[in-house]
Tab-separated table of C-alpha atoms in Angstrom:
chain	number	residue	atom	x	y	z
H	96	MET	CA	93.565	62.453	132.565
H	97	ASN	CA	92.419	66.139	134.414
H	98	ASP	CA	95.187	69.052	133.115
H	99	PHE	CA	96.871	66.741	130.635
H	100	LEU	CA	97.638	68.923	128.554
H	101	LEU	CA	98.163	72.361	131.079
H	102	HIS	CA	101.146	69.736	132.472
H	103	SER	CA	102.279	68.461	129.124
H	104	HIS	CA	105.930	69.174	128.470
H	105	TYR	CA	104.369	71.120	125.557
H	106	VAL	CA	102.701	73.819	128.229
H	107	GLN	CA	105.344	73.726	130.514
H	108	PHE	CA	108.291	74.803	127.674
H	109	TRP	CA	105.743	77.033	126.064
H	110	SER	CA	104.953	78.544	129.567
H	111	GLU	CA	108.822	78.889	130.264
H	112	HIS	CA	110.204	80.147	126.928
H	113	ILE	CA	107.363	82.106	125.070
H	114	SER	CA	107.988	86.240	125.231
H	115	LEU	CA	104.374	86.963	126.233
H	116	SER	CA	103.002	89.326	129.348
H	117	ASP	CA	101.983	87.601	132.433
H	118	ASN	CA	98.398	88.603	131.599
H	119	THR	CA	98.420	87.468	127.910
H	120	LYS	CA	100.143	84.142	128.874
H	121	ARG	CA	97.055	84.032	131.693
H	122	LYS	CA	94.575	84.791	129.056
H	123	TYR	CA	95.748	82.211	126.889
H	124	LEU	CA	96.262	79.698	129.000
H	125	VAL	CA	92.806	79.767	129.123
H	126	THR	CA	92.384	78.763	125.657
H	127	LEU	CA	94.667	75.918	126.382
H	128	LYS	CA	92.277	74.563	128.937
H	129	ARG	CA	89.274	74.922	126.744
H	130	PHE	CA	91.268	73.126	124.391
H	131	GLU	CA	92.074	70.201	126.757
H	132	THR	CA	88.472	70.271	127.864
H	133	PHE	CA	87.451	69.512	124.354
H	134	LEU	CA	89.986	67.120	123.390
H	135	LEU	CA	88.139	65.163	126.625
H	136	SER	CA	84.266	65.624	124.975
H	137	GLU	CA	86.175	64.333	122.233
H	138	GLY	CA	87.171	60.990	123.920
H	139	PHE	CA	90.627	61.702	123.765
H	140	VAL	CA	92.819	58.652	126.116
H	141	GLY	CA	96.748	57.714	126.199
H	142	GLU	CA	99.864	60.242	125.971
H	143	LEU	CA	99.558	62.988	124.888
H	144	ASN	CA	102.022	63.285	121.659
H	145	PHE	CA	101.055	65.845	119.143
H	146	ASP	CA	102.889	63.550	116.485
H	147	GLN	CA	100.912	60.617	116.800
H	148	PHE	CA	97.756	62.313	117.792
H	149	HIS	CA	95.390	60.081	115.272
H	150	SER	CA	95.609	56.268	115.037
H	151	SER	CA	94.609	53.835	111.958
H	152	ARG	CA	91.857	51.280	112.711
H	153	GLY	CA	93.343	49.240	109.766
H	154	HIS	CA	96.783	49.269	110.837
H	155	PRO	CA	97.314	50.263	114.875
H	156	ASP	CA	100.888	50.823	114.926
H	157	ARG	CA	100.475	53.647	112.416
H	158	PHE	CA	100.022	57.071	113.580
H	159	LEU	CA	99.789	60.974	111.887
H	160	PRO	CA	100.348	64.142	113.198
H	161	ILE	CA	97.824	66.365	114.535
H	162	GLN	CA	95.341	67.279	111.715
H	163	ARG	CA	93.621	70.606	110.907
H	164	SER	CA	90.422	69.165	110.672
H	165	VAL	CA	90.711	68.823	114.769
H	166	ILE	CA	91.396	72.740	115.150
H	167	ASP	CA	88.531	73.134	112.819
H	168	ARG	CA	86.375	70.915	114.919
H	169	PHE	CA	87.668	73.002	118.364
H	170	PHE	CA	86.744	76.237	116.629
H	171	GLN	CA	82.853	75.127	116.434
H	172	TYR	CA	82.665	73.348	119.661
H	173	LEU	CA	83.386	77.004	121.541
H	174	SER	CA	80.774	78.632	118.975
H	175	VAL	CA	78.399	76.066	119.952
H	176	GLN	CA	78.792	74.825	123.263
H	177	ASP	CA	80.916	77.779	124.929
H	178	ARG	CA	78.569	80.587	122.721
H	179	MET	CA	81.383	82.250	122.233
H	180	THR	CA	81.616	86.226	120.445
H	181	ASP	CA	83.286	86.627	117.880
H	182	SER	CA	86.012	89.054	119.485
H	183	LEU	CA	86.540	85.788	122.213
H	184	LEU	CA	86.553	83.602	119.552
H	185	SER	CA	88.960	85.747	117.680
H	186	ALA	CA	91.282	85.478	120.710
H	187	SER	CA	91.224	82.024	120.889
H	188	ILE	CA	92.202	81.287	117.410
H	189	THR	CA	95.115	84.002	118.148
H	190	ALA	CA	96.218	82.115	121.231
H	191	SER	CA	96.279	78.793	119.080
H	192	LYS	CA	98.098	80.175	116.575
H	193	ASN	CA	100.792	81.459	118.912
H	194	PHE	CA	101.114	77.985	121.153
H	195	PHE	CA	101.170	75.748	117.927
H	196	GLY	CA	103.298	78.206	116.218
H	197	PHE	CA	105.638	78.091	118.773
H	198	LEU	CA	106.041	74.180	119.525
H	199	TYR	CA	106.515	74.335	115.291
H	200	ASP	CA	108.851	76.930	115.989
H	201	MET	CA	110.885	74.737	118.565
H	202	ASP	CA	111.110	71.674	116.289
H	203	MET	CA	109.067	69.908	119.406
H	204	ILE	CA	105.908	69.025	116.374
H	205	SER	CA	106.204	68.214	112.560
H	206	VAL	CA	103.061	69.639	111.894
H	207	ASN	CA	101.355	73.611	112.862
H	208	PRO	CA	97.717	72.114	112.557
H	209	MET	CA	96.955	76.152	112.559
H	210	LEU	CA	98.594	76.657	109.215
H	211	GLY	CA	96.153	77.766	107.355
H	212	VAL	CA	93.879	79.128	109.758
H	213	PRO	CA	92.614	82.548	108.473
H	214	THR	CA	93.640	85.306	110.307
H	215	PRO	CA	90.882	86.768	112.396
H	216	LYS	CA	90.197	90.022	112.147
H	217	TYR	CA	90.465	91.425	115.464
H	218	GLU	CA	94.147	89.861	115.680
H	219	LYS	CA	97.221	92.002	115.468
H	220	PRO	CA	99.555	91.943	112.764
H	221	LEU	CA	102.087	89.778	112.495
H	222	GLN	CA	104.677	90.962	114.528
H	223	ASN	CA	108.568	91.455	112.718
H	224	THR	CA	110.921	89.677	115.187
H	225	ALA	CA	114.050	89.947	113.398
H	226	LEU	CA	117.017	91.468	115.629
H	227	SER	CA	118.685	94.755	114.149
H	228	LEU	CA	122.160	94.860	113.689
H	229	GLU	CA	122.787	96.802	116.950
H	230	GLU	CA	121.264	93.695	118.616
H	231	CYS	CA	122.632	91.676	116.415
H	232	ASN	CA	126.291	93.000	117.698
H	233	LEU	CA	124.864	93.181	121.206
H	234	MET	CA	124.036	89.343	121.360
H	235	LEU	CA	127.205	88.520	119.596
H	236	LYS	CA	129.152	90.399	122.144
H	237	ALA	CA	127.555	88.769	124.890
H	238	ALA	CA	128.411	85.322	123.742
H	239	VAL	CA	132.146	86.162	123.570
H	240	ARG	CA	131.974	87.654	126.971
H	241	ARG	CA	130.460	84.468	128.238
H	242	ASP	CA	133.120	82.612	126.442
H	243	PRO	CA	136.258	84.157	125.261
H	244	PHE	CA	137.920	81.183	124.390
H	245	TYR	CA	136.064	78.255	123.301
H	246	ARG	CA	133.746	80.646	121.829
H	247	GLN	CA	130.568	77.628	121.129
H	248	GLU	CA	128.004	79.821	121.650
H	249	PHE	CA	129.380	82.839	119.502
H	250	VAL	CA	129.644	80.719	116.796
H	251	LEU	CA	126.098	78.917	117.180
H	252	ILE	CA	124.230	82.366	117.301
H	253	TRP	CA	126.525	83.946	114.302
H	254	PHE	CA	125.219	80.726	112.320
H	255	MET	CA	122.149	80.650	112.769
H	256	ILE	CA	122.318	84.355	111.558
H	257	ILE	CA	123.986	84.029	108.790
H	258	SER	CA	122.843	80.666	107.496
H	259	GLY	CA	119.140	80.753	108.230
H	260	LEU	CA	118.828	77.568	109.207
H	261	ARG	CA	115.900	76.195	111.284
H	262	ILE	CA	116.708	74.830	115.053
H	263	SER	CA	116.072	70.854	113.610
H	264	GLU	CA	118.550	71.339	111.130
H	265	VAL	CA	121.238	73.364	113.370
H	266	ARG	CA	120.924	70.340	115.683
H	267	ALA	CA	121.292	67.717	112.805
H	268	LEU	CA	123.792	69.191	111.139
H	269	ARG	CA	127.253	67.392	110.884
H	270	ARG	CA	130.642	69.168	110.413
H	271	SER	CA	131.634	67.093	107.763
H	272	ARG	CA	128.202	68.837	106.027
H	273	VAL	CA	129.701	72.521	106.101
H	274	ASN	CA	132.565	73.128	103.427
H	275	LEU	CA	135.195	75.615	104.713
H	276	ASN	CA	136.362	76.242	101.240
H	277	THR	CA	133.558	76.410	99.044
H	278	ARG	CA	131.728	78.271	102.290
H	279	PHE	CA	128.740	76.178	101.573
H	280	VAL	CA	126.335	74.403	104.376
H	281	HIS	CA	124.821	71.451	102.886
H	282	VAL	CA	122.036	70.350	104.836
H	283	SER	CA	119.864	67.495	104.457
H	284	GLU	CA	119.116	66.370	108.109
H	285	GLY	CA	116.631	67.725	110.342
H	286	SER	CA	115.021	69.425	107.077
H	287	LYS	CA	111.460	69.888	106.755
H	288	THR	CA	111.928	70.168	102.969
H	289	ALA	CA	114.398	69.029	100.319
H	290	THR	CA	118.079	68.525	100.588
H	291	ARG	CA	119.374	71.887	99.796
H	292	SER	CA	122.916	74.154	99.790
H	293	VAL	CA	123.166	77.319	101.801
H	294	ALA	CA	126.156	80.295	101.919
H	295	ILE	CA	128.211	81.527	104.887
H	296	SER	CA	130.551	84.447	105.236
H	297	GLU	CA	133.842	83.637	105.125
H	298	ASP	CA	134.654	85.121	108.061
H	299	LEU	CA	131.842	83.143	109.367
H	300	ALA	CA	134.042	80.169	107.910
H	301	ASN	CA	136.859	81.097	109.728
H	302	GLU	CA	135.783	81.447	113.185
H	303	ILE	CA	134.374	78.044	112.582
H	304	ASN	CA	137.302	76.539	111.483
H	305	ARG	CA	138.828	77.899	114.431
H	306	TYR	CA	135.920	76.317	116.762
H	307	THR	CA	136.753	72.807	115.531
H	308	GLU	CA	140.103	72.913	115.836
H	309	HIS	CA	139.648	73.780	119.463
H	310	PRO	CA	140.737	71.344	122.229
H	311	VAL	CA	137.646	71.529	123.624
H	312	TYR	CA	135.582	70.739	120.081
H	313	GLN	CA	138.315	67.559	119.009
H	314	LYS	CA	137.016	65.804	122.318
H	315	GLY	CA	133.815	64.820	120.606
H	316	THR	CA	135.119	64.303	117.195
H	317	ASN	CA	134.362	61.263	114.794
H	318	GLN	CA	135.760	61.479	111.410
H	319	GLY	CA	133.963	64.845	110.697
H	320	ASP	CA	130.398	62.784	111.271
H	321	GLU	CA	130.431	64.583	114.847
H	322	PHE	CA	127.506	66.942	115.061
H	323	LEU	CA	129.235	70.586	114.480
H	324	PHE	CA	127.185	72.233	117.349
H	325	HIS	CA	127.605	68.960	120.227
H	326	CYS	CA	128.808	68.636	123.931
H	327	ASP	CA	131.186	65.847	124.222
H	328	GLY	CA	129.781	64.451	120.660
H	329	LYS	CA	126.262	64.333	122.107
H	330	GLN	CA	123.516	66.313	120.123
H	331	PHE	CA	122.409	70.046	121.775
H	332	SER	CA	119.081	69.612	122.554
H	333	VAL	CA	116.305	72.300	121.735
H	334	ARG	CA	116.346	73.314	125.312
H	335	ARG	CA	120.349	73.856	124.929
H	336	ILE	CA	120.245	76.408	122.502
H	337	VAL	CA	116.628	78.258	124.032
H	338	ASP	CA	118.971	79.115	127.106
H	339	ILE	CA	121.539	79.562	125.236
H	340	LEU	CA	119.741	82.123	123.718
H	341	LYS	CA	118.082	83.431	126.645
H	342	LYS	CA	120.824	83.718	128.650
H	343	CYS	CA	122.653	85.846	125.963
H	344	SER	CA	120.137	88.153	125.543
H	345	ILE	CA	120.371	89.282	129.201
H	346	GLU	CA	123.904	89.238	128.867
H	347	ALA	CA	123.513	91.786	125.903
H	348	GLY	CA	121.016	93.964	128.082
H	349	LEU	CA	118.506	93.545	125.590
H	350	SER	CA	114.510	94.419	126.117
H	351	ARG	CA	112.982	90.746	125.143
H	352	ILE	CA	114.490	86.940	125.046
H	353	VAL	CA	115.527	85.921	121.291
H	354	ARG	CA	113.684	82.782	120.436
H	355	PRO	CA	115.957	80.151	117.715
H	356	HIS	CA	113.109	81.143	114.817
H	357	ASP	CA	114.173	85.286	115.660
H	358	LEU	CA	117.356	85.036	114.404
H	359	ARG	CA	115.817	82.800	110.981
H	360	ARG	CA	113.631	86.076	110.610
H	361	THR	CA	117.125	88.047	111.018
H	362	THR	CA	118.815	86.088	108.358
H	363	ALA	CA	116.018	87.345	105.526
H	364	TYR	CA	116.360	90.994	107.081
H	365	LEU	CA	119.843	90.981	106.762
H	366	MET	CA	119.729	89.597	103.377
H	367	GLN	CA	117.202	92.524	102.247
H	368	LEU	CA	119.586	94.651	103.621
H	369	GLY	CA	121.786	93.772	101.375
H	370	GLY	CA	120.731	93.805	98.841
H	371	CYS	CA	119.872	89.780	97.708
H	372	SER	CA	116.778	89.039	95.773
H	373	ILE	CA	113.600	87.713	97.175
H	374	ILE	CA	114.751	84.195	95.112
H	375	ASP	CA	118.253	84.212	97.184
H	376	THR	CA	116.619	84.846	100.791
H	377	GLN	CA	113.858	81.968	99.595
H	378	ASN	CA	116.456	79.272	98.321
H	379	GLN	CA	118.637	80.690	101.707
H	380	LEU	CA	115.729	79.684	104.059
H	381	GLY	CA	114.773	76.807	102.260
H	382	HIS	CA	110.861	78.040	102.339
H	383	LYS	CA	108.856	75.980	98.971
H	384	ASP	CA	106.486	79.117	99.020
H	385	LEU	CA	107.814	82.678	97.947
H	386	ALA	CA	104.747	83.894	99.948
H	387	THR	CA	106.121	82.162	103.233
H	388	THR	CA	109.428	83.860	102.717
H	389	LEU	CA	107.642	87.552	102.401
H	390	ARG	CA	106.590	87.142	105.536
H	391	TYR	CA	110.096	86.830	106.957
H	392	VAL	CA	110.500	90.427	105.506
H	393	PRO	CA	108.770	93.544	107.052
H	394	PRO	CA	108.153	95.989	103.905
H	395	LEU	CA	106.667	93.116	101.993
H	396	LEU	CA	103.669	91.531	104.408
H	397	ASP	CA	101.129	93.113	102.267
H	398	LEU	CA	102.272	91.444	99.321
H	399	ALA	CA	102.297	87.851	101.269
H	400	LYS	CA	98.824	88.556	101.619
H	401	ILE	CA	98.209	89.337	98.087
H	402	LEU	CA	99.909	86.269	96.918
H	403	GLU	CA	98.602	84.167	99.494
H	404	GLU	CA	94.631	84.847	97.982
H	405	LEU	CA	95.761	84.733	94.676
């Protein structure tokens, strides 16, 4: 059971794809090791699955995702057991937010247990990771260079920038749910919120039409029920999308590796740049709370904090 967390697919994937300096990553891994020790002290046994973390005594076949209460006990454990200073405890909270936030963004966990945990006074302000217009163009050009004929990667990146869909929604999207005439995408599968429709541009709709008529795409067609982004009919994995963005980021010469959620933030940024209302942006991103949307729009971060305190 030693290193069951550090050797898990959660930490391995996070370590491979997170954009952090080696020094910061090492510090965060220390926190994850402490979390692992805490779980063992609580009597954790079995296979680690954050989505099936809590079992029911009355119903042994029922499980719940990891809860905020576990996180609260972990930080109490650090305060009492490890006698941490406020600054070190704040650093542990920051590391935990980064780890669980990444897993949630990557659709590896259904619930983020760090949601609602107060921001430490020592923590740096939330970094905006939206791409600039120049970075968007560089990414798209890199995708075309990598595949100038089929252009699947190009369509994928452009679609994610325009639609603002979560990676889980993009992976689960069927071609039949994309109406190229009305230019609306109907989102239901893979969504964390209610079914909704999002708009796409005319140019993107035309490119999707060209892409779906390509012979390579047609190999996996299934009367419109196939995934919009597929490989021989098979659904894209999270790792495949992450790897595509990584390769395009390097090819584009960017100073960082673009993550799927960065494209979602880019949608909010571009909508703001285009003069869209914050309500339109909220609807496009499918956020339940307006305060969440405001976190995606750089100039309004202070207003987001105000709304949370109301």
